[in-house]
PDB file of C-alpha atoms in Angstrom:
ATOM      1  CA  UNK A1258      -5.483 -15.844 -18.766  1.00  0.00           C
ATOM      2  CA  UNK A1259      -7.305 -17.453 -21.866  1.00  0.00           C
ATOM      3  CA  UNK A1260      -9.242 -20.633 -22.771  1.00  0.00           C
ATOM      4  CA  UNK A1261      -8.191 -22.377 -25.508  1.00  0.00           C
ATOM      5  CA  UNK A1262      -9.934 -24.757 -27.468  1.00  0.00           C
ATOM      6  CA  UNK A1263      -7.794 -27.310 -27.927  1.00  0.00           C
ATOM      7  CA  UNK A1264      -9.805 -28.824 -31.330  1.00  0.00           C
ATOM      8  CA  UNK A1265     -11.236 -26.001 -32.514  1.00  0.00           C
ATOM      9  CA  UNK A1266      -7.640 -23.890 -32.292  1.00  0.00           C
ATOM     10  CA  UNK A1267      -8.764 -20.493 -30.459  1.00  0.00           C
ATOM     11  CA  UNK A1268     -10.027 -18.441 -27.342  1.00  0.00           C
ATOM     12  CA  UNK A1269     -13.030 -18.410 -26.283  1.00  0.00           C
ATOM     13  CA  UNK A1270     -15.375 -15.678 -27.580  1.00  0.00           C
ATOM     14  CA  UNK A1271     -15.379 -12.780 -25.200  1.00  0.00           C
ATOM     15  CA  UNK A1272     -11.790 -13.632 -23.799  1.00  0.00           C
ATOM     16  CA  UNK A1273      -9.599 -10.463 -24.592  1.00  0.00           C
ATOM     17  CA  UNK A1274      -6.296 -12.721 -25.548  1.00  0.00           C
ATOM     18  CA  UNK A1275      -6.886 -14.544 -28.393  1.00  0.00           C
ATOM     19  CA  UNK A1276      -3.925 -16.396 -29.307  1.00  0.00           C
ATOM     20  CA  UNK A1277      -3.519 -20.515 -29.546  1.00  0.00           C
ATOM     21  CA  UNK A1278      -4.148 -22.939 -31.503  1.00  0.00           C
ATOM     22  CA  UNK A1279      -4.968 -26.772 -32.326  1.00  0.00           C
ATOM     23  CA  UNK A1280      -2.354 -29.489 -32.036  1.00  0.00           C
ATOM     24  CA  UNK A1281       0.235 -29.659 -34.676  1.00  0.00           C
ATOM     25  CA  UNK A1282       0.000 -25.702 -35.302  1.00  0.00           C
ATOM     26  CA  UNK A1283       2.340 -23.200 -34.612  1.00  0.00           C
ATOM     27  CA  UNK A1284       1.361 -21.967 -30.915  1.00  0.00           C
ATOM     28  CA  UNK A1285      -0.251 -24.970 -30.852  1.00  0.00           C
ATOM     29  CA  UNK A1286      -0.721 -27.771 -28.443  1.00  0.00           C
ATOM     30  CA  UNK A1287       1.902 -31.072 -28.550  1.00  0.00           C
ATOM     31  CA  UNK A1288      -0.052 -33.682 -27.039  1.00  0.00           C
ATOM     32  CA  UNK A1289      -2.265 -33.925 -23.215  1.00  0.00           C
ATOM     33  CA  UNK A1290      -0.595 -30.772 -21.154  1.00  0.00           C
ATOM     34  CA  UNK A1291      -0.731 -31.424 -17.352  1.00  0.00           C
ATOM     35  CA  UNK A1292      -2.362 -29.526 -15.258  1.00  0.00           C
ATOM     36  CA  UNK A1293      -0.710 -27.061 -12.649  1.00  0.00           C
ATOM     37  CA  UNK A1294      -3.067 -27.736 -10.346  1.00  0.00           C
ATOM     38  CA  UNK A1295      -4.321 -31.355 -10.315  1.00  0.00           C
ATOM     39  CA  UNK A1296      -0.651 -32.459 -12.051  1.00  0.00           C
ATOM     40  CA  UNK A1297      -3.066 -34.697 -14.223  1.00  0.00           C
ATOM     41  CA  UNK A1298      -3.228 -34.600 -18.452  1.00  0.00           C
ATOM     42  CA  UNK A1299      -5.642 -32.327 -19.862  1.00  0.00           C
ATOM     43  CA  UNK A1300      -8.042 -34.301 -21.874  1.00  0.00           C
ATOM     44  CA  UNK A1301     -10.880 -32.062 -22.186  1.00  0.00           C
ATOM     45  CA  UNK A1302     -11.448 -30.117 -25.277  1.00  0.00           C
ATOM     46  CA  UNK A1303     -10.640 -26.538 -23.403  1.00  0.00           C
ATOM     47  CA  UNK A1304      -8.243 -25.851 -20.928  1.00  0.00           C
ATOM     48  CA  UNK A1305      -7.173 -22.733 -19.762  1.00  0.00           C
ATOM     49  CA  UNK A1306      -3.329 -20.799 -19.866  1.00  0.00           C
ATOM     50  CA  UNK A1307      -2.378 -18.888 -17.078  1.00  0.00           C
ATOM     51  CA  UNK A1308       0.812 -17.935 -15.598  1.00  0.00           C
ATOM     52  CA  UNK A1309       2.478 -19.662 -17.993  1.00  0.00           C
ATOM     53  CA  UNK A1310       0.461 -23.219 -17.190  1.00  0.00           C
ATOM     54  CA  UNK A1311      -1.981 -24.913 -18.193  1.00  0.00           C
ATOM     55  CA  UNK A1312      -5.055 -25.496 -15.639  1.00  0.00           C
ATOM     56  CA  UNK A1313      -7.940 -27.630 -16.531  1.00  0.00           C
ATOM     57  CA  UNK A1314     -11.331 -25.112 -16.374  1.00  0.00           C
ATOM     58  CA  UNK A1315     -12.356 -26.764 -12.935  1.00  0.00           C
ATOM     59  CA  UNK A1316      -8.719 -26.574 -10.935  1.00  0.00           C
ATOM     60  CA  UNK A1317      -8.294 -23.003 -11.923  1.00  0.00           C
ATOM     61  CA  UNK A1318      -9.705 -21.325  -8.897  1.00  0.00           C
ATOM     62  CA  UNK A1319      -9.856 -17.673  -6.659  1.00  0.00           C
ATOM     63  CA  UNK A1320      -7.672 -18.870  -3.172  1.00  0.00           C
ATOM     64  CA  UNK A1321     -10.326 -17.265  -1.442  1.00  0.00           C
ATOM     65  CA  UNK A1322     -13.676 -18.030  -2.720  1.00  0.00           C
ATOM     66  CA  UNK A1323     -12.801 -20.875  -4.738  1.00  0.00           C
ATOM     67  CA  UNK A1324     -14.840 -19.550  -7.926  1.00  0.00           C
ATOM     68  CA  UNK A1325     -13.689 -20.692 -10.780  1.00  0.00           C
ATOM     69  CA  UNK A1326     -12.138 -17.790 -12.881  1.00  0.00           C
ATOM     70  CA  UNK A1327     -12.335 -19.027 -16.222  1.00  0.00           C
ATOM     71  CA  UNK A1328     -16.006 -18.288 -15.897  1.00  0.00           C
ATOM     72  CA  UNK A1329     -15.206 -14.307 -13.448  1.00  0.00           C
ATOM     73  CA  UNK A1330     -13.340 -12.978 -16.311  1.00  0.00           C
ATOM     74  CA  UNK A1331     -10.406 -13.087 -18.355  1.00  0.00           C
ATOM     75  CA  UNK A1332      -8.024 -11.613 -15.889  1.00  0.00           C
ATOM     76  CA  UNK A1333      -6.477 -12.965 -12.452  1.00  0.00           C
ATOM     77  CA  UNK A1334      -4.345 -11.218  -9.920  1.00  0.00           C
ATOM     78  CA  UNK A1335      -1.455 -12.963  -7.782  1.00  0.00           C
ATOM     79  CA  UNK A1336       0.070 -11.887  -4.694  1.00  0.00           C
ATOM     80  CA  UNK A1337       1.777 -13.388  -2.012  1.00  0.00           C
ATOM     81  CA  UNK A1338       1.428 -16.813  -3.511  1.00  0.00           C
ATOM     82  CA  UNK A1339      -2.463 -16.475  -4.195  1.00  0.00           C
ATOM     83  CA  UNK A1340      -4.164 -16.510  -7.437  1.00  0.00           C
ATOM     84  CA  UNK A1341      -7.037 -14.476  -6.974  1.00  0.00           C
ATOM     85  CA  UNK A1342     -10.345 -12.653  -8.903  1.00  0.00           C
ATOM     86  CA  UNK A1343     -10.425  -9.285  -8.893  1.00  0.00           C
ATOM     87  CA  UNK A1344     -13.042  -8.835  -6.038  1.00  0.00           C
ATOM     88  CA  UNK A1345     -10.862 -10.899  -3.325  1.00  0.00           C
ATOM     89  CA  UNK A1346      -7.870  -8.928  -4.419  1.00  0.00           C
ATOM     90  CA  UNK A1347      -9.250  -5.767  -4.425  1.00  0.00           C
ATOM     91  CA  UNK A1348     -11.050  -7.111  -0.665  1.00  0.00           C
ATOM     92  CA  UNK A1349      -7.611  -8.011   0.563  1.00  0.00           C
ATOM     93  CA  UNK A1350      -4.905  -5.742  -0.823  1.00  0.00           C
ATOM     94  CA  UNK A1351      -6.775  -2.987  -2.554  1.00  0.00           C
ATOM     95  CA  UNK A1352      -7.058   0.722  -0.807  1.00  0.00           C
ATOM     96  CA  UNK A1353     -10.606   1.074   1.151  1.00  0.00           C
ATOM     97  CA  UNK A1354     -11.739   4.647   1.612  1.00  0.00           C
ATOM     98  CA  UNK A1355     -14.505   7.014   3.366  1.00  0.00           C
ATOM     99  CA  UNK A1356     -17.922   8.049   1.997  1.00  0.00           C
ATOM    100  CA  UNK A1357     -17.758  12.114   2.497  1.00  0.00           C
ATOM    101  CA  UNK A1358     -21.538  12.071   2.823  1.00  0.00           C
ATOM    102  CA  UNK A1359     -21.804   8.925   5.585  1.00  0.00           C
ATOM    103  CA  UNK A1360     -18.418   8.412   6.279  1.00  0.00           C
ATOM    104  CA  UNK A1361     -18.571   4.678   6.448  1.00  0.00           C
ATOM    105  CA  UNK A1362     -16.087   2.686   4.824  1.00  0.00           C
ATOM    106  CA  UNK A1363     -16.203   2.114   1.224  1.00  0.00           C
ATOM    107  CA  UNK A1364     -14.374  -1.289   0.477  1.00  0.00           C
ATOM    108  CA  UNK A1365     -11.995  -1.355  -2.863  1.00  0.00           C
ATOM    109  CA  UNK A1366     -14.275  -3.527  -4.689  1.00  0.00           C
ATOM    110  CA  UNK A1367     -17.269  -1.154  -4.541  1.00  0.00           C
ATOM    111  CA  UNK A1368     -18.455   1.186  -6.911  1.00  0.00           C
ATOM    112  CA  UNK A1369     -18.337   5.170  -6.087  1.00  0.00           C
ATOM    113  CA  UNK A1370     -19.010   8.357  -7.303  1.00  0.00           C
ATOM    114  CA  UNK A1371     -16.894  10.767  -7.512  1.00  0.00           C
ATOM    115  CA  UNK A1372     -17.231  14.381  -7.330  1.00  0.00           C
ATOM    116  CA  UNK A1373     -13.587  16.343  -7.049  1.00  0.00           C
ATOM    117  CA  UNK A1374     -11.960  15.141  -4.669  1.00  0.00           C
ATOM    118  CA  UNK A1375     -14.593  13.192  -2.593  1.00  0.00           C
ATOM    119  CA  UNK A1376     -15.577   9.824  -2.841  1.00  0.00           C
ATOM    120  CA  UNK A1377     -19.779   8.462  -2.273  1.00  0.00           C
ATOM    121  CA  UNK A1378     -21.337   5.326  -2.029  1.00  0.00           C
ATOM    122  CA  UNK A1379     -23.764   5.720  -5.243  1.00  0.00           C
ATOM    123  CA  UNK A1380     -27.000   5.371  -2.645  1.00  0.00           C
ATOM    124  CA  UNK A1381     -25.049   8.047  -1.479  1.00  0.00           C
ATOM    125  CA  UNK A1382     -24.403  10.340  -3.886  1.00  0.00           C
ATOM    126  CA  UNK A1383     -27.642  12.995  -3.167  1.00  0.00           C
ATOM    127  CA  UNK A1384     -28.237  16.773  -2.674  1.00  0.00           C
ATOM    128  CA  UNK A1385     -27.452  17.165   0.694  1.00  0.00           C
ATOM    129  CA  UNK A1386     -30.352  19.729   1.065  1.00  0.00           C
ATOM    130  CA  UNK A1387     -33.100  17.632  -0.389  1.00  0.00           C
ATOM    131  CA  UNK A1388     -31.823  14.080  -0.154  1.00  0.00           C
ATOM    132  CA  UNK A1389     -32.100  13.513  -4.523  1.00  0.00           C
ATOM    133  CA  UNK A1390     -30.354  11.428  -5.810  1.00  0.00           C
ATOM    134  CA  UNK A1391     -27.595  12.975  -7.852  1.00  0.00           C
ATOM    135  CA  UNK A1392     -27.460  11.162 -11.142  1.00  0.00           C
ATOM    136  CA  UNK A1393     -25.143  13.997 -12.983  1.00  0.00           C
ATOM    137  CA  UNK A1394     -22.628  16.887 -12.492  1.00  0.00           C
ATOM    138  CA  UNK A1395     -23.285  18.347  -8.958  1.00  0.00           C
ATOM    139  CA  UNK A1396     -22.152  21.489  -7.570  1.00  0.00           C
ATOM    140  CA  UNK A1397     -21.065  21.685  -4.283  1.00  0.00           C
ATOM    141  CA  UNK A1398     -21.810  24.936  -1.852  1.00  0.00           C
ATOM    142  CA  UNK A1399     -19.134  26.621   0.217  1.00  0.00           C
ATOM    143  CA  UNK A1400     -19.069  24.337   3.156  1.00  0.00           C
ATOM    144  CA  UNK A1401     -18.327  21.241   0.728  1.00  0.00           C
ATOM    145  CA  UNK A1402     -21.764  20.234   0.552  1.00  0.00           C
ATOM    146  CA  UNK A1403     -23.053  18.358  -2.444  1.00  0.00           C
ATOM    147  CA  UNK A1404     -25.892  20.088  -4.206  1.00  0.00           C
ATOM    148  CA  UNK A1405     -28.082  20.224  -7.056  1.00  0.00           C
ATOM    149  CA  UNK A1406     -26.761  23.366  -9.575  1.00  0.00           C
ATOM    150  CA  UNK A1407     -29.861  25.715  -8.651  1.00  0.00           C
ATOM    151  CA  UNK A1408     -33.123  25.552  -7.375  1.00  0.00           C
ATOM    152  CA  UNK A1409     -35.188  24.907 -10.309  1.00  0.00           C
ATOM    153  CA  UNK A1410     -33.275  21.284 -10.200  1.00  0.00           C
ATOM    154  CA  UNK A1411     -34.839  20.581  -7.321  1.00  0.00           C
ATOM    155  CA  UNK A1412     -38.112  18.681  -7.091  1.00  0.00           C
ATOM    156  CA  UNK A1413     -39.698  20.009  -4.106  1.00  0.00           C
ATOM    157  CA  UNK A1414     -39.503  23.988  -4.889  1.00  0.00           C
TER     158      UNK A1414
END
C-alpha cells in the first residue's frame, strides 16, 4: 500500500514504497482514477494504491474495525475476501499461545517475551522466586523456572 500525491508526484514521507508520480509522468497518473471502493473519481490531491487499485484515503478501510489504514501503517493483509490491519488479522487468523508463567492465553497481536522455548506476557516476564521483573537475559532453574542469574541480582537479599 502507498499514498501518492497526486500533484506533488510521490509517497508520503514515512510510507516504505515510494514509487509514483504526478500526471503526465512515467508511473504517473492519466487523469481522475476511480475508486475501488466508492466507484467514484479521485479528485483529492492523495489517494492511496493498494491491491492494484486506487482507494480514496477515507474508503480504504480494516473489514473489521473500519480504521482507516492509510493512517495504521503502510501495510494491509487480505484473506478470505477481507482487507484487514495487522491487529484484526493477527486477532482472527494469527496463532494465539500460552503464558508459561500464568498460562492464560496470549492473543497473536500481543507482545511477549521470550525466553527459549517459552513464551510470557511482558507483566509477566519475572523471577519466579521474587516476583522482579525480568528486564534482561534470565536463567531458568531445573524445574523450568524463570530466575534471576544469582542472588546478588536479586533485590531483597
Amino acid at each position: 500500500m502507498m499514498t501518492m500525491d497526486v500533484a506533488g508526484g510521490g509517497a508520503k514521507s514515512g510510507d516504505t514504497v515510494t514509487k509514483g508520480g504526478a500526471a503526465g509522468q512515467p508511473g504517473g497518473h492519466t487523469g481522475a482514477q476511480e475508486c475501488a471502493g466508492c466507484c467514484k473519481p479521485i479528485t483529492e490531491r492523495f489517494l492511496l494504491k493498494a491491491l492494484d487499485m486506487f482507494w480514496h484515503e477515507d474508503c480504504l478501510k480494516c473489514g473489521c474495525c473500519d480504521c482507516r489504514l492509510g493512517e495504521v501503517g503502510s501495510t494491509l493483509y487480505t484473506k478470505a475476501n477481507l482487507i484487514l490491519c495487522k491487529r484484526d488479522y493477527l486477532r482472527l487468523f494469527g496463532n494465539t499461545g500460552y503464558c508459561a508463567a500464568c498460562s492464560k492465553v496470549i492473543p497473536a497481536f500481543e507482545m511477549v517475551m521470550r525466553a527459549r522455548s517459552n513464551v510470557y506476557h511482558l507483566e509477566c516476564f519475572a523471577c519466579q522466586q521474587c516476583n522482579h521483573r525480568v528486564d534482561w537475559k534470565p536463567s531458568k532453574d531445573q524445574f523450568g523456572r524463570l530466575l534471576l542469574r544469582s542472588k546478588r541480582d536479586h533485590p531483597f537479599k
